[in-house]
PDB file of C-alpha atoms and ligand atoms in Angstrom:
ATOM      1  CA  UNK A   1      -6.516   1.880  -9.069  1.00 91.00           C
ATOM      2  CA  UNK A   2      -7.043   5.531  -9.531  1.00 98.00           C
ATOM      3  CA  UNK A   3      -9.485   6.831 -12.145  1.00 98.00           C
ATOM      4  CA  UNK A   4      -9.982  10.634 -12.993  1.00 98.00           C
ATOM      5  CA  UNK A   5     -12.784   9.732 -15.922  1.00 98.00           C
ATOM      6  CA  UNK A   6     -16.489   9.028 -15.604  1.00 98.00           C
ATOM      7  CA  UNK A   7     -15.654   6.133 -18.468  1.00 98.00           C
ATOM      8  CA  UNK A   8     -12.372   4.730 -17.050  1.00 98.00           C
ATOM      9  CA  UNK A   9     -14.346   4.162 -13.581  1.00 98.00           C
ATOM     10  CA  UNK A  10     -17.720   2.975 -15.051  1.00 98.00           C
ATOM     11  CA  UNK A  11     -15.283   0.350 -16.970  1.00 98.00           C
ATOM     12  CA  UNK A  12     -13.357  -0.934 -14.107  1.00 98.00           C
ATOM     13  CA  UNK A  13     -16.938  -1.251 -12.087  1.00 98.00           C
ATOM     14  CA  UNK A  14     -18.302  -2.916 -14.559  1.00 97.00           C
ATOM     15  CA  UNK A  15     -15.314  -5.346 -14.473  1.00 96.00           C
ATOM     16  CA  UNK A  16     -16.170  -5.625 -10.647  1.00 95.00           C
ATOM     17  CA  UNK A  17     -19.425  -6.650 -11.301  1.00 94.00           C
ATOM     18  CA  UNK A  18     -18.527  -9.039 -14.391  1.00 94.00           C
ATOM     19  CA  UNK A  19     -16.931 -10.616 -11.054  1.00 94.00           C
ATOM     20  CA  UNK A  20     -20.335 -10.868  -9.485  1.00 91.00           C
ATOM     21  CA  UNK A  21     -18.522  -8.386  -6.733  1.00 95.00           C
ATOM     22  CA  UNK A  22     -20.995  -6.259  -4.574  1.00 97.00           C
ATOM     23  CA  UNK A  23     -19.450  -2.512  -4.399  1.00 98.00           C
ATOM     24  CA  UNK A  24     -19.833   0.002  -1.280  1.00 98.00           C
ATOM     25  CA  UNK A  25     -19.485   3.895  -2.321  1.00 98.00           C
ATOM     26  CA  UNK A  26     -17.214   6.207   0.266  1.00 99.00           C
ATOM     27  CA  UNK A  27     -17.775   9.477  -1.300  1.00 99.00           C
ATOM     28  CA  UNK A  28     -15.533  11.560   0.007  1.00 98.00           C
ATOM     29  CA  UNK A  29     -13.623  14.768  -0.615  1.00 98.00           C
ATOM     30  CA  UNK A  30      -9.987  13.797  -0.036  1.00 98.00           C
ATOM     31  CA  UNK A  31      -8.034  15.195   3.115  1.00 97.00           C
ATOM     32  CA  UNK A  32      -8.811  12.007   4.252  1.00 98.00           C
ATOM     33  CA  UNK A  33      -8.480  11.404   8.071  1.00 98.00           C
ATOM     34  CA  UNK A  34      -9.507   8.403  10.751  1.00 98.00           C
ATOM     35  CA  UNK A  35     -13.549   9.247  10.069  1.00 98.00           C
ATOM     36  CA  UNK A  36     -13.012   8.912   6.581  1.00 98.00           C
ATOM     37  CA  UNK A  37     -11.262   5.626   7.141  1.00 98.00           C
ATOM     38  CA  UNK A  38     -14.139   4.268   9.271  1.00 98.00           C
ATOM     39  CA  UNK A  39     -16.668   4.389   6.566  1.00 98.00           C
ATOM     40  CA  UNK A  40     -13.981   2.269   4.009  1.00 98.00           C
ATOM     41  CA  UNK A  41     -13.793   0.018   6.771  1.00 98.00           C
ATOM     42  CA  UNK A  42     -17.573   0.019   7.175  1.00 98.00           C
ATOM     43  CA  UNK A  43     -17.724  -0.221   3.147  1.00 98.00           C
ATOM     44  CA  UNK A  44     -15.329  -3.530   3.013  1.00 98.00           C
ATOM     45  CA  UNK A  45     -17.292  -5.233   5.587  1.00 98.00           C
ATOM     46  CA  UNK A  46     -20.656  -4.811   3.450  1.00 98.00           C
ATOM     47  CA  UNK A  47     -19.394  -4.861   0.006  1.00 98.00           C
ATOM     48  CA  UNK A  48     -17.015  -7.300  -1.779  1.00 97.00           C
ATOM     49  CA  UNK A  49     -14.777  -4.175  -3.463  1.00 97.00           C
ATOM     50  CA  UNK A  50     -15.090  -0.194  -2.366  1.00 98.00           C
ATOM     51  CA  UNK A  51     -15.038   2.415  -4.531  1.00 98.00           C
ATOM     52  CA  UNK A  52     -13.635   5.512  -2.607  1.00 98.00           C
ATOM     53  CA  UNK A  53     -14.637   9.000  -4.964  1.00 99.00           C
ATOM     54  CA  UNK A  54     -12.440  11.830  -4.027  1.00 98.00           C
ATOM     55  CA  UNK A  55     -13.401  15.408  -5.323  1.00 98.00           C
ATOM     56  CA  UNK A  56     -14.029  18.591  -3.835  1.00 98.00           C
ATOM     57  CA  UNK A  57     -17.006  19.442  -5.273  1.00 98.00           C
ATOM     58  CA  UNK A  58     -17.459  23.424  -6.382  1.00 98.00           C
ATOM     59  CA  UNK A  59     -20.998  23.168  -7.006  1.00 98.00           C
ATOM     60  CA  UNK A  60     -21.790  22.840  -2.374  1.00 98.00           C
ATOM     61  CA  UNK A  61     -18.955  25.899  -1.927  1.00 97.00           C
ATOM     62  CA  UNK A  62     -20.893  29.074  -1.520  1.00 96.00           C
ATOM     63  CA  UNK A  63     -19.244  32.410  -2.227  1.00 95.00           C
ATOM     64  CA  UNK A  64     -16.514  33.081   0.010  1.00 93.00           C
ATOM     65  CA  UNK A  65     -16.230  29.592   1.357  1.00 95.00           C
ATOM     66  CA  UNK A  66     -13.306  27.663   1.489  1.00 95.00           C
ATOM     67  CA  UNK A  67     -13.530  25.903  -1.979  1.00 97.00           C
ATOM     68  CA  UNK A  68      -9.690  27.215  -2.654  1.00 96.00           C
ATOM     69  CA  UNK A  69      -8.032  26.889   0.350  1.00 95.00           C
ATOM     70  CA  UNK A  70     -10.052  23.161   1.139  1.00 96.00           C
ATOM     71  CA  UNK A  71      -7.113  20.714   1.814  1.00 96.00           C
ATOM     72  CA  UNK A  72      -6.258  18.831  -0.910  1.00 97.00           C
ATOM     73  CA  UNK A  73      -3.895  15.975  -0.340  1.00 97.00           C
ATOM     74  CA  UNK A  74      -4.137  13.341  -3.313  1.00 98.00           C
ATOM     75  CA  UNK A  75      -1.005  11.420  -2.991  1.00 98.00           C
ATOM     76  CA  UNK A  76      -1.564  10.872   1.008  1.00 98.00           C
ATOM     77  CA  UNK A  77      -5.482   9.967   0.357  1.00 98.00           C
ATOM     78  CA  UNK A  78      -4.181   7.414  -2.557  1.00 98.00           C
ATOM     79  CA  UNK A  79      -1.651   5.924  -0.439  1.00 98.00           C
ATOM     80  CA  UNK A  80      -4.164   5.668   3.226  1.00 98.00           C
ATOM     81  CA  UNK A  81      -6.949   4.019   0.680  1.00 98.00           C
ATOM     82  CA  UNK A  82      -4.142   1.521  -0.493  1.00 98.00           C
ATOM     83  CA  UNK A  83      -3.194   0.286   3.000  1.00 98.00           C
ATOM     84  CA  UNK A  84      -7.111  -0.130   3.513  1.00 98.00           C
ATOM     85  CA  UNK A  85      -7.196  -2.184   0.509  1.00 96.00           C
ATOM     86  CA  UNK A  86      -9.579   0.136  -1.015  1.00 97.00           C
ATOM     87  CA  UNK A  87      -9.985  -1.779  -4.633  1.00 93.00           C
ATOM     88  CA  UNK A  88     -10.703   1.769  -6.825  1.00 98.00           C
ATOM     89  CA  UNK A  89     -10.231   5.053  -6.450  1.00 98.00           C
ATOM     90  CA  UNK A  90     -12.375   7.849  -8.364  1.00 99.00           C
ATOM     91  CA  UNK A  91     -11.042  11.381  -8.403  1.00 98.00           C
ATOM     92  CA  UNK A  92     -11.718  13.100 -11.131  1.00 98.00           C
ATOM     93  CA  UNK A  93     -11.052  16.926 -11.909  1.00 98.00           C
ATOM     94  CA  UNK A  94     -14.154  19.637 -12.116  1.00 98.00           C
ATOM     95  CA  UNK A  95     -13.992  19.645 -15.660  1.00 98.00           C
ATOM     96  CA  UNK A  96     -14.879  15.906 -15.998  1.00 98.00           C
ATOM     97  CA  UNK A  97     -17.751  16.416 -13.217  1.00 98.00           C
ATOM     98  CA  UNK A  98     -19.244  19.396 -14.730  1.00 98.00           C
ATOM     99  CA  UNK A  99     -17.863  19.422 -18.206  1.00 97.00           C
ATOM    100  CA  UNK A 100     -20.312  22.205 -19.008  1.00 97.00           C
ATOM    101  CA  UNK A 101     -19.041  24.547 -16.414  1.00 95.00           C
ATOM    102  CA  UNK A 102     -22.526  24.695 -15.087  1.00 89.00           C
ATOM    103  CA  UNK A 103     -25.390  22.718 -14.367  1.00 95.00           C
ATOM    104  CA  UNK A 104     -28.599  23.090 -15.405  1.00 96.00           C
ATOM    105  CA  UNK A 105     -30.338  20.147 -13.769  1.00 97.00           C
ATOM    106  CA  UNK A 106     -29.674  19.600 -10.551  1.00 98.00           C
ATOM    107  CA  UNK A 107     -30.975  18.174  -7.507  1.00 98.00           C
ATOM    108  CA  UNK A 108     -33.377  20.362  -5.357  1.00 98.00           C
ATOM    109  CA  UNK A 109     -32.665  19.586  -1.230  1.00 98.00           C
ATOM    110  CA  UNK A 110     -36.226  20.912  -0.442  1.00 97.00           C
ATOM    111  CA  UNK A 111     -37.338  22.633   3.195  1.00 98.00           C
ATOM    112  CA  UNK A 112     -34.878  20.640   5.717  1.00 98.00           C
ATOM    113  CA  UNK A 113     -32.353  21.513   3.150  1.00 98.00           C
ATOM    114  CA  UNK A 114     -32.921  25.552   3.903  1.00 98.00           C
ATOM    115  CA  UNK A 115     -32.611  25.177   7.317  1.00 98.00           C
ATOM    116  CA  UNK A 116     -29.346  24.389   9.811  1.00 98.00           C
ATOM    117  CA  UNK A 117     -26.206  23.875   7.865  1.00 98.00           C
ATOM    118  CA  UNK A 118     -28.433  24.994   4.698  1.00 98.00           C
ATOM    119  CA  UNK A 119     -29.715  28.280   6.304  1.00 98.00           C
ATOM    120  CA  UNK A 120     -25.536  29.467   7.054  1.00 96.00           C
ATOM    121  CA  UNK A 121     -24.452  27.817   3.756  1.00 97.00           C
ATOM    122  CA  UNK A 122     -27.602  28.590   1.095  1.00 97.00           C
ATOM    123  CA  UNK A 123     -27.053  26.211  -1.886  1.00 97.00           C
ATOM    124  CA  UNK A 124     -25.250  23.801  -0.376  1.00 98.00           C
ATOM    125  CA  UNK A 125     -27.731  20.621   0.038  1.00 98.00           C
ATOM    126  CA  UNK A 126     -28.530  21.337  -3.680  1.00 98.00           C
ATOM    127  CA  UNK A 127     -24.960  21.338  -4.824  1.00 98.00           C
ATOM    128  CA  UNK A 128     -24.432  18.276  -2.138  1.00 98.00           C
ATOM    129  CA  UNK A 129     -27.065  16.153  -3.202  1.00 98.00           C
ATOM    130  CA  UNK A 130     -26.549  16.598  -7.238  1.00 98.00           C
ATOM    131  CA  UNK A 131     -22.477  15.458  -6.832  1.00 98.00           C
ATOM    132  CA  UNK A 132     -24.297  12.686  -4.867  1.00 99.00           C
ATOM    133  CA  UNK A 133     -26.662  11.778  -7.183  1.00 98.00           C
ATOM    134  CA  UNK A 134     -23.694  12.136 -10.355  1.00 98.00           C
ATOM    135  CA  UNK A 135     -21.965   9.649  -8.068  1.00 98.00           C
ATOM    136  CA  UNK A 136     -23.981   7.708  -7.355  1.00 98.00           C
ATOM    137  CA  UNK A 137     -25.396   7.358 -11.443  1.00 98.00           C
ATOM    138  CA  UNK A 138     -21.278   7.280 -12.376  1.00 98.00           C
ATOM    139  CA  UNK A 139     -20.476   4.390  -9.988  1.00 98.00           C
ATOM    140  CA  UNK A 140     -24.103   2.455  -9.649  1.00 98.00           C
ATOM    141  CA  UNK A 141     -22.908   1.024  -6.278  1.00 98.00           C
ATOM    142  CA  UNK A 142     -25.179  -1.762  -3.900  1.00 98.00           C
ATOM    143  CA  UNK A 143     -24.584   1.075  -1.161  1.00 98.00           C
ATOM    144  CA  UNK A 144     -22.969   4.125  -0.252  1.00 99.00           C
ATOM    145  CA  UNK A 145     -21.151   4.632   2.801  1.00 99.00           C
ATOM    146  CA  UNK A 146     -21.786   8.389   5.150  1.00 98.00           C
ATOM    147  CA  UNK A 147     -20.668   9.614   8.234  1.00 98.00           C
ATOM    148  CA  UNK A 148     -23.361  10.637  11.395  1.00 98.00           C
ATOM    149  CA  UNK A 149     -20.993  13.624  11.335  1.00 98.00           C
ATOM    150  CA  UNK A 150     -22.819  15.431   8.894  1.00 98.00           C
ATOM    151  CA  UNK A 151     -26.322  13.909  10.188  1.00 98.00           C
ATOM    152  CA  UNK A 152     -28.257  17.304   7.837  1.00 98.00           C
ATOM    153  CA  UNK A 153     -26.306  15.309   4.962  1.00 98.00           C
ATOM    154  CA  UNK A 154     -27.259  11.942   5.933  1.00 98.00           C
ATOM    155  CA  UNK A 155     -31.240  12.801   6.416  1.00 98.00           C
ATOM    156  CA  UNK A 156     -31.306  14.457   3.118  1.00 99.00           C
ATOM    157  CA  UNK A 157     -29.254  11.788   1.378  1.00 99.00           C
ATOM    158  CA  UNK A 158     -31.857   9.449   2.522  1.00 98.00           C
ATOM    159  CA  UNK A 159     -34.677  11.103   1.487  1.00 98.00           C
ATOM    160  CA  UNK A 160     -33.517  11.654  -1.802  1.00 98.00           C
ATOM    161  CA  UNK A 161     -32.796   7.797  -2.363  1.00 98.00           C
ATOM    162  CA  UNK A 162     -36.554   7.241  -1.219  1.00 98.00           C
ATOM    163  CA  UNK A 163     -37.824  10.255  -3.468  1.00 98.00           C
ATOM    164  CA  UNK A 164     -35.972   9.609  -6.631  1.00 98.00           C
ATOM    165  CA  UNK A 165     -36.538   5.400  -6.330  1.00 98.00           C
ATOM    166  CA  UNK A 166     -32.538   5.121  -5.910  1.00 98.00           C
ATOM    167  CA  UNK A 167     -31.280   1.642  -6.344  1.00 98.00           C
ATOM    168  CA  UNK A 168     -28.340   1.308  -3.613  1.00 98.00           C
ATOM    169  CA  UNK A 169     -28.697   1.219   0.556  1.00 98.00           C
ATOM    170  CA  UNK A 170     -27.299   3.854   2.469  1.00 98.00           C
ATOM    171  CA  UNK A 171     -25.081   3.249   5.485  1.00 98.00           C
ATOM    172  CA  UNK A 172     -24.400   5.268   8.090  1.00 98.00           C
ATOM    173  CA  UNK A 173     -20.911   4.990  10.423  1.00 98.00           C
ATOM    174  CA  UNK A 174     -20.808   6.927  13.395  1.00 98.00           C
ATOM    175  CA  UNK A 175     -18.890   9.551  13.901  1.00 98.00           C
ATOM    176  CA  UNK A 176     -15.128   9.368  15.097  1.00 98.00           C
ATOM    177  CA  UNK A 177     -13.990  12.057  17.832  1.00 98.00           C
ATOM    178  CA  UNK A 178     -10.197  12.567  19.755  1.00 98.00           C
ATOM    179  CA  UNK A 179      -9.775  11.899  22.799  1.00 98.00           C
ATOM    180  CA  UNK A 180     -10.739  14.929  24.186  1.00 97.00           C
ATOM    181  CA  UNK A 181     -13.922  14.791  22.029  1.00 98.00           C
ATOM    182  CA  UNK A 182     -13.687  17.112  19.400  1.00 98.00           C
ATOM    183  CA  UNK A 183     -15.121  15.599  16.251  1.00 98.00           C
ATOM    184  CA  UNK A 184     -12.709  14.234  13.690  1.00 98.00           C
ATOM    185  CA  UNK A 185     -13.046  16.726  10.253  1.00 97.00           C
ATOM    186  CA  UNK A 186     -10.788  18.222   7.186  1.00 95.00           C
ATOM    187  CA  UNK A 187     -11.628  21.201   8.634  1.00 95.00           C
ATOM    188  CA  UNK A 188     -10.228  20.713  12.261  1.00 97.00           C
ATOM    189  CA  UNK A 189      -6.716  21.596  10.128  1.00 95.00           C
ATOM    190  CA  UNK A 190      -7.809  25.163   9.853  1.00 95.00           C
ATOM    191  CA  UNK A 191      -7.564  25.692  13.729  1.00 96.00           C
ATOM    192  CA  UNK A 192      -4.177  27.092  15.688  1.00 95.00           C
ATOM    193  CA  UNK A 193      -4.003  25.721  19.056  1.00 95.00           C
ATOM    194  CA  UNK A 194      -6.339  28.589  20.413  1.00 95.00           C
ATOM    195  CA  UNK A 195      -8.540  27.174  17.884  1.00 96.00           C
ATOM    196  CA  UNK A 196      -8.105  24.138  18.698  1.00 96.00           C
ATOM    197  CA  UNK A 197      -8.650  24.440  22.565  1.00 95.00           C
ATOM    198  CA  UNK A 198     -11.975  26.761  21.577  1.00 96.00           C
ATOM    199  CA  UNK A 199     -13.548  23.859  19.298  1.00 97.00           C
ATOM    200  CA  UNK A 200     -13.765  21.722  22.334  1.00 97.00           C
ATOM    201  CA  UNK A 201     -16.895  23.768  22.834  1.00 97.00           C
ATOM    202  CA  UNK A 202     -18.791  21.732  20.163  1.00 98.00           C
ATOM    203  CA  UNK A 203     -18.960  18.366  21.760  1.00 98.00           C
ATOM    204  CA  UNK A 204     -18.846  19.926  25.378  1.00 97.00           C
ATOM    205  CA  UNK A 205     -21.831  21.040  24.588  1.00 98.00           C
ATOM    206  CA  UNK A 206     -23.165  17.682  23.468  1.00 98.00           C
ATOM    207  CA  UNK A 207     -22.403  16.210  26.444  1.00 98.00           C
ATOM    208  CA  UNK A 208     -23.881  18.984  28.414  1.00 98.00           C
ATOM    209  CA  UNK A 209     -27.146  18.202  26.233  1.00 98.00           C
ATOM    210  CA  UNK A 210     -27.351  14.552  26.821  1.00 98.00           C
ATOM    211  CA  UNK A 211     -26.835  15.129  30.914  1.00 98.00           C
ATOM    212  CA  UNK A 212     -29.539  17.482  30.631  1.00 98.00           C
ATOM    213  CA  UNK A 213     -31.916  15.234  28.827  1.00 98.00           C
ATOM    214  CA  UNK A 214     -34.206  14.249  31.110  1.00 96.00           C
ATOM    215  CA  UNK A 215     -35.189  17.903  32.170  1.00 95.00           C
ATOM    216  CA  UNK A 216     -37.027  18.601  29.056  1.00 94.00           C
ATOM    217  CA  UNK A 217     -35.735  20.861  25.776  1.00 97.00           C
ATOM    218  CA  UNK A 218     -35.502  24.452  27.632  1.00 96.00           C
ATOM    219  CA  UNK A 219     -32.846  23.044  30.134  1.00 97.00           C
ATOM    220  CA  UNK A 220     -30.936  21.323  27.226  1.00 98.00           C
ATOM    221  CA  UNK A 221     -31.037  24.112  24.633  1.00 98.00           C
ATOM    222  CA  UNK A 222     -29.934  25.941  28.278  1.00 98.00           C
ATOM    223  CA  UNK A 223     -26.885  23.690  28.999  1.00 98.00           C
ATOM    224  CA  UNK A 224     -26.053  22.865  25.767  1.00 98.00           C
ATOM    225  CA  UNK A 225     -25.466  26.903  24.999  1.00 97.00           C
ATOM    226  CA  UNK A 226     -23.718  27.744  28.202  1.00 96.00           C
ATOM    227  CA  UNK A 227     -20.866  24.966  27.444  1.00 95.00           C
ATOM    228  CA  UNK A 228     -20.183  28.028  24.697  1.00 95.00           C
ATOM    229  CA  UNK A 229     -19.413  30.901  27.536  1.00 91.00           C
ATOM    230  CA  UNK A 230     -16.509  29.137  28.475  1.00 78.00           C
ATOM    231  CA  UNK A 231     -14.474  29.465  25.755  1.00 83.00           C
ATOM    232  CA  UNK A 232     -13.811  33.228  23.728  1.00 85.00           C
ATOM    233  CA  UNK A 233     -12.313  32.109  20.402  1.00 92.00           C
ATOM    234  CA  UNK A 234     -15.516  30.503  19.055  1.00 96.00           C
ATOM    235  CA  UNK A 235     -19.146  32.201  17.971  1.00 96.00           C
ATOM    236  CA  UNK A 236     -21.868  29.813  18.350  1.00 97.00           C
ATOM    237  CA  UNK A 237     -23.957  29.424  14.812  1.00 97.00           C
ATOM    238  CA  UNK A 238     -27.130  27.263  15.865  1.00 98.00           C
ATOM    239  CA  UNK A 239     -28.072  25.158  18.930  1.00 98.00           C
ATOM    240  CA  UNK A 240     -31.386  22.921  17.752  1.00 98.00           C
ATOM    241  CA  UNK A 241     -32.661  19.694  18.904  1.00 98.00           C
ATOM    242  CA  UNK A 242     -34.453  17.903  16.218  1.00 98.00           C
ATOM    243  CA  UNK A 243     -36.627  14.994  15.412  1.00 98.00           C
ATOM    244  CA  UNK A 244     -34.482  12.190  14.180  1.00 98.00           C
ATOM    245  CA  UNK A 245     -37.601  11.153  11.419  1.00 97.00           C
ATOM    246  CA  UNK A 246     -38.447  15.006  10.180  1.00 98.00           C
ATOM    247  CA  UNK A 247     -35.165  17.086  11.008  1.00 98.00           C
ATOM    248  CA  UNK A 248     -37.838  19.481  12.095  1.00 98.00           C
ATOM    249  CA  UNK A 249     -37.130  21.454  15.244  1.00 98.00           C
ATOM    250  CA  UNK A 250     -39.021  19.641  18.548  1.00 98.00           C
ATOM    251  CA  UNK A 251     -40.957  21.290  21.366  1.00 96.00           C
ATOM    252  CA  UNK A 252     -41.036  21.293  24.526  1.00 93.00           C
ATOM    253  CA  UNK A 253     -43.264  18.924  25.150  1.00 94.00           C
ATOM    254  CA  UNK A 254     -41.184  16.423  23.047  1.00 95.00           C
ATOM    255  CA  UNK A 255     -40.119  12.733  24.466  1.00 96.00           C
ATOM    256  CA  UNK A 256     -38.072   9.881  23.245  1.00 97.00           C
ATOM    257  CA  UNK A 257     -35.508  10.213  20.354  1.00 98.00           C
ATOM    258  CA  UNK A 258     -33.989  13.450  19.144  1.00 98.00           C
ATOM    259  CA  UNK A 259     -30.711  14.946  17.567  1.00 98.00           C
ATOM    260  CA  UNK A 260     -28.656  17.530  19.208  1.00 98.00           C
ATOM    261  CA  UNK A 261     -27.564  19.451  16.106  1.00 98.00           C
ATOM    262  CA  UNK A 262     -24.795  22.417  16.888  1.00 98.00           C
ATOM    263  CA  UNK A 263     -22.507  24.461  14.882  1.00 98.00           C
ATOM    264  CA  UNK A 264     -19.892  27.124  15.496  1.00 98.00           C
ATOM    265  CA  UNK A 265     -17.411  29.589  14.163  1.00 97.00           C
ATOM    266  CA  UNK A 266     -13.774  29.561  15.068  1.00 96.00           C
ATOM    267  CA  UNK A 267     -12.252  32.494  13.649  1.00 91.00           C
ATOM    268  CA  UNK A 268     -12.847  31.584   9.621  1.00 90.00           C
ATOM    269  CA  UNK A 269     -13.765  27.789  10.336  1.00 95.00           C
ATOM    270  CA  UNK A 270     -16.880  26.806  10.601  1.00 95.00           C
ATOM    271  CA  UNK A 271     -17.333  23.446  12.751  1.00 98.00           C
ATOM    272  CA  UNK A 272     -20.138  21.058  13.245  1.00 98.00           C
ATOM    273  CA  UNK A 273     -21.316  18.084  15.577  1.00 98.00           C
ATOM    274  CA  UNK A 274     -24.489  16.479  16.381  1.00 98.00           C
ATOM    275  CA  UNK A 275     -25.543  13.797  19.112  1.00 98.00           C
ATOM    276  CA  UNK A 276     -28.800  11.501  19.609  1.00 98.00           C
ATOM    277  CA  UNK A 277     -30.136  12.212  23.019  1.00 98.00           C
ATOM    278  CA  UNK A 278     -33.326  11.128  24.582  1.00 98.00           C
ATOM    279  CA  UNK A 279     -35.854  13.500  25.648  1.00 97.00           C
ATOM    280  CA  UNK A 280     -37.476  12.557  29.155  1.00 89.00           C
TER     281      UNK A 280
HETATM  282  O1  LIG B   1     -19.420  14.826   3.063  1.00 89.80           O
HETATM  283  C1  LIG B   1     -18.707  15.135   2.092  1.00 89.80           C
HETATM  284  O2  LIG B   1     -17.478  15.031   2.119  1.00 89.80           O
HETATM  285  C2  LIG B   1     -19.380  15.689   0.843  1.00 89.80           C
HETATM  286  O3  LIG B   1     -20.495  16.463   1.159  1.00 89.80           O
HETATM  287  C3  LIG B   1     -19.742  14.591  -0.171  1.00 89.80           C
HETATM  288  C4  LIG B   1     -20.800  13.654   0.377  1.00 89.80           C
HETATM  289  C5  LIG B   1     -18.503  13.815  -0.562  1.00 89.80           C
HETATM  290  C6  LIG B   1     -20.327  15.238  -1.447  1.00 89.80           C
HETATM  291  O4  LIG B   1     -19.416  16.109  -2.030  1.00 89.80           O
END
């Protein structure tokens, strides 16, 4: 079930398909957690057989980012995908990925990709998209499965499939929170329980966004940001409401559909949410 070669998972696709079995894509990278189970459940609903890709790619890690220290948690991820029924499993090492060491093609995210998460992180839609677009070439799937979570990801994901003439369908799962709101990530395993509390901030301020909606993007740029004076352990990194069909910033004379797109620092963990509000 588990394959750590470009060949040894192209053959057991190709098997799938031999079958006349439609495959879903989960790309993932591992530390796998309820969200992550979502999309395979998402992905066996659509497809006949998932393919779940596991690998921490270097190539979206900027310098001094948490490439080493990003959870990795094989055995666990193996046995969750098992009890999901997940049909093959593709986790290969960096060596098979980039067997080069370097790239020198690669897939160019464009403006939206500089801004938001690509403004804090530069590099990282380029790196993101390529491993995407490798994946996506290695496994040939009818669709790939993404998370709202990362809704930067999931516009420019899109628009690369429409650029480059991409064969598959994307689907998008929304995202999965705790109780108490706080968006389910790998990351949220960084956070003590100062950390923790302090993170709350993120989809507090969501919800102080949506209730705000109908007064117009001042007030909910306004009440979005103050949901951040509450708590001290976190430094808020961007507050933007977006167009849904750009991912270019609105104004305020904006109506109708639009993403609330937020991300923080707590301590040396960077954390981020969106929501879809509508502008009145
Ligand atoms: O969202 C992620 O986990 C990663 O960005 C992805 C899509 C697996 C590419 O490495």
């Amino acid at each position: 079930m588990v394959h750590g070669t470009v060949d040894g998972i192209r053959d057991a696709v190709a098997g799938l398909r031999d079958a006349r079995r439609t495959v879903a894509l989960v790309p993932t990278m591992g530390a796998l957690h309820d969200g992550h189970l979502a999309l395979v459940r998402r992905a066996r609903a659509i497809a006949d057989a998932v393919v779940v890709s596991i690998f921490v790619n270097p190539l979206q890690f900027g310098a001094g980012e948490d490439l080493d220290r990003y959870p990795r948690t094989l055995d666990a991820d193996v046995a969750a995908l098992a009890r999901e029924g997940v049909e093959l499993v593709f986790a290969p090492s960096a060596a098979e990925m980039y067997p080069e060491g370097a790239v020198e093609t690669s897939v160019v995210a464009g403006h939206v990709g500089s801004l938001y998460e690509g403004a804090s992180r530069p590099g990282h839609f380029d790196g993101m998209l390529t491993v995407v677009a490798k994946l996506f070439h290695i496994v040939q799937p009818d669709t790939a499965v993404f998370g709202q979570k990362d809704a930067q990801q999931v516009f420019l994901v899109r628009r690369m499939v429409a650029d480059l003439n991409a064969p598959l369908a994307i689907e998008v799962v929304p995202t999965v929170r705790e109780a108490d709101g706080l968006a389910l990530s790998s990351r949220n395993r960084y956070l003590d329980a100062d950390g923790r509390r302090a993170a709350l901030a993120l989809s507090e301020s969501l919800a102080a966004a949506e209730a705000a909606a109908g007064e117009g993007l001042d007030e909910v740029l306004a009440e979005a940001a103050a949901a951040f004076g509450d708590h001290e352990a976190i430094e808020l990194d961007y507050l933007v409401v977006v167009d849904p069909a750009t991912f270019l910033p609105v104004d305020e004379e904006a109506t109708g559909e639009a993403t609330v797109l937020v991300a923080a620092r707590v301590g040396g963990t960077r954390l981020i949410d969106n929501a879809g509000i509508v502008l009145g």
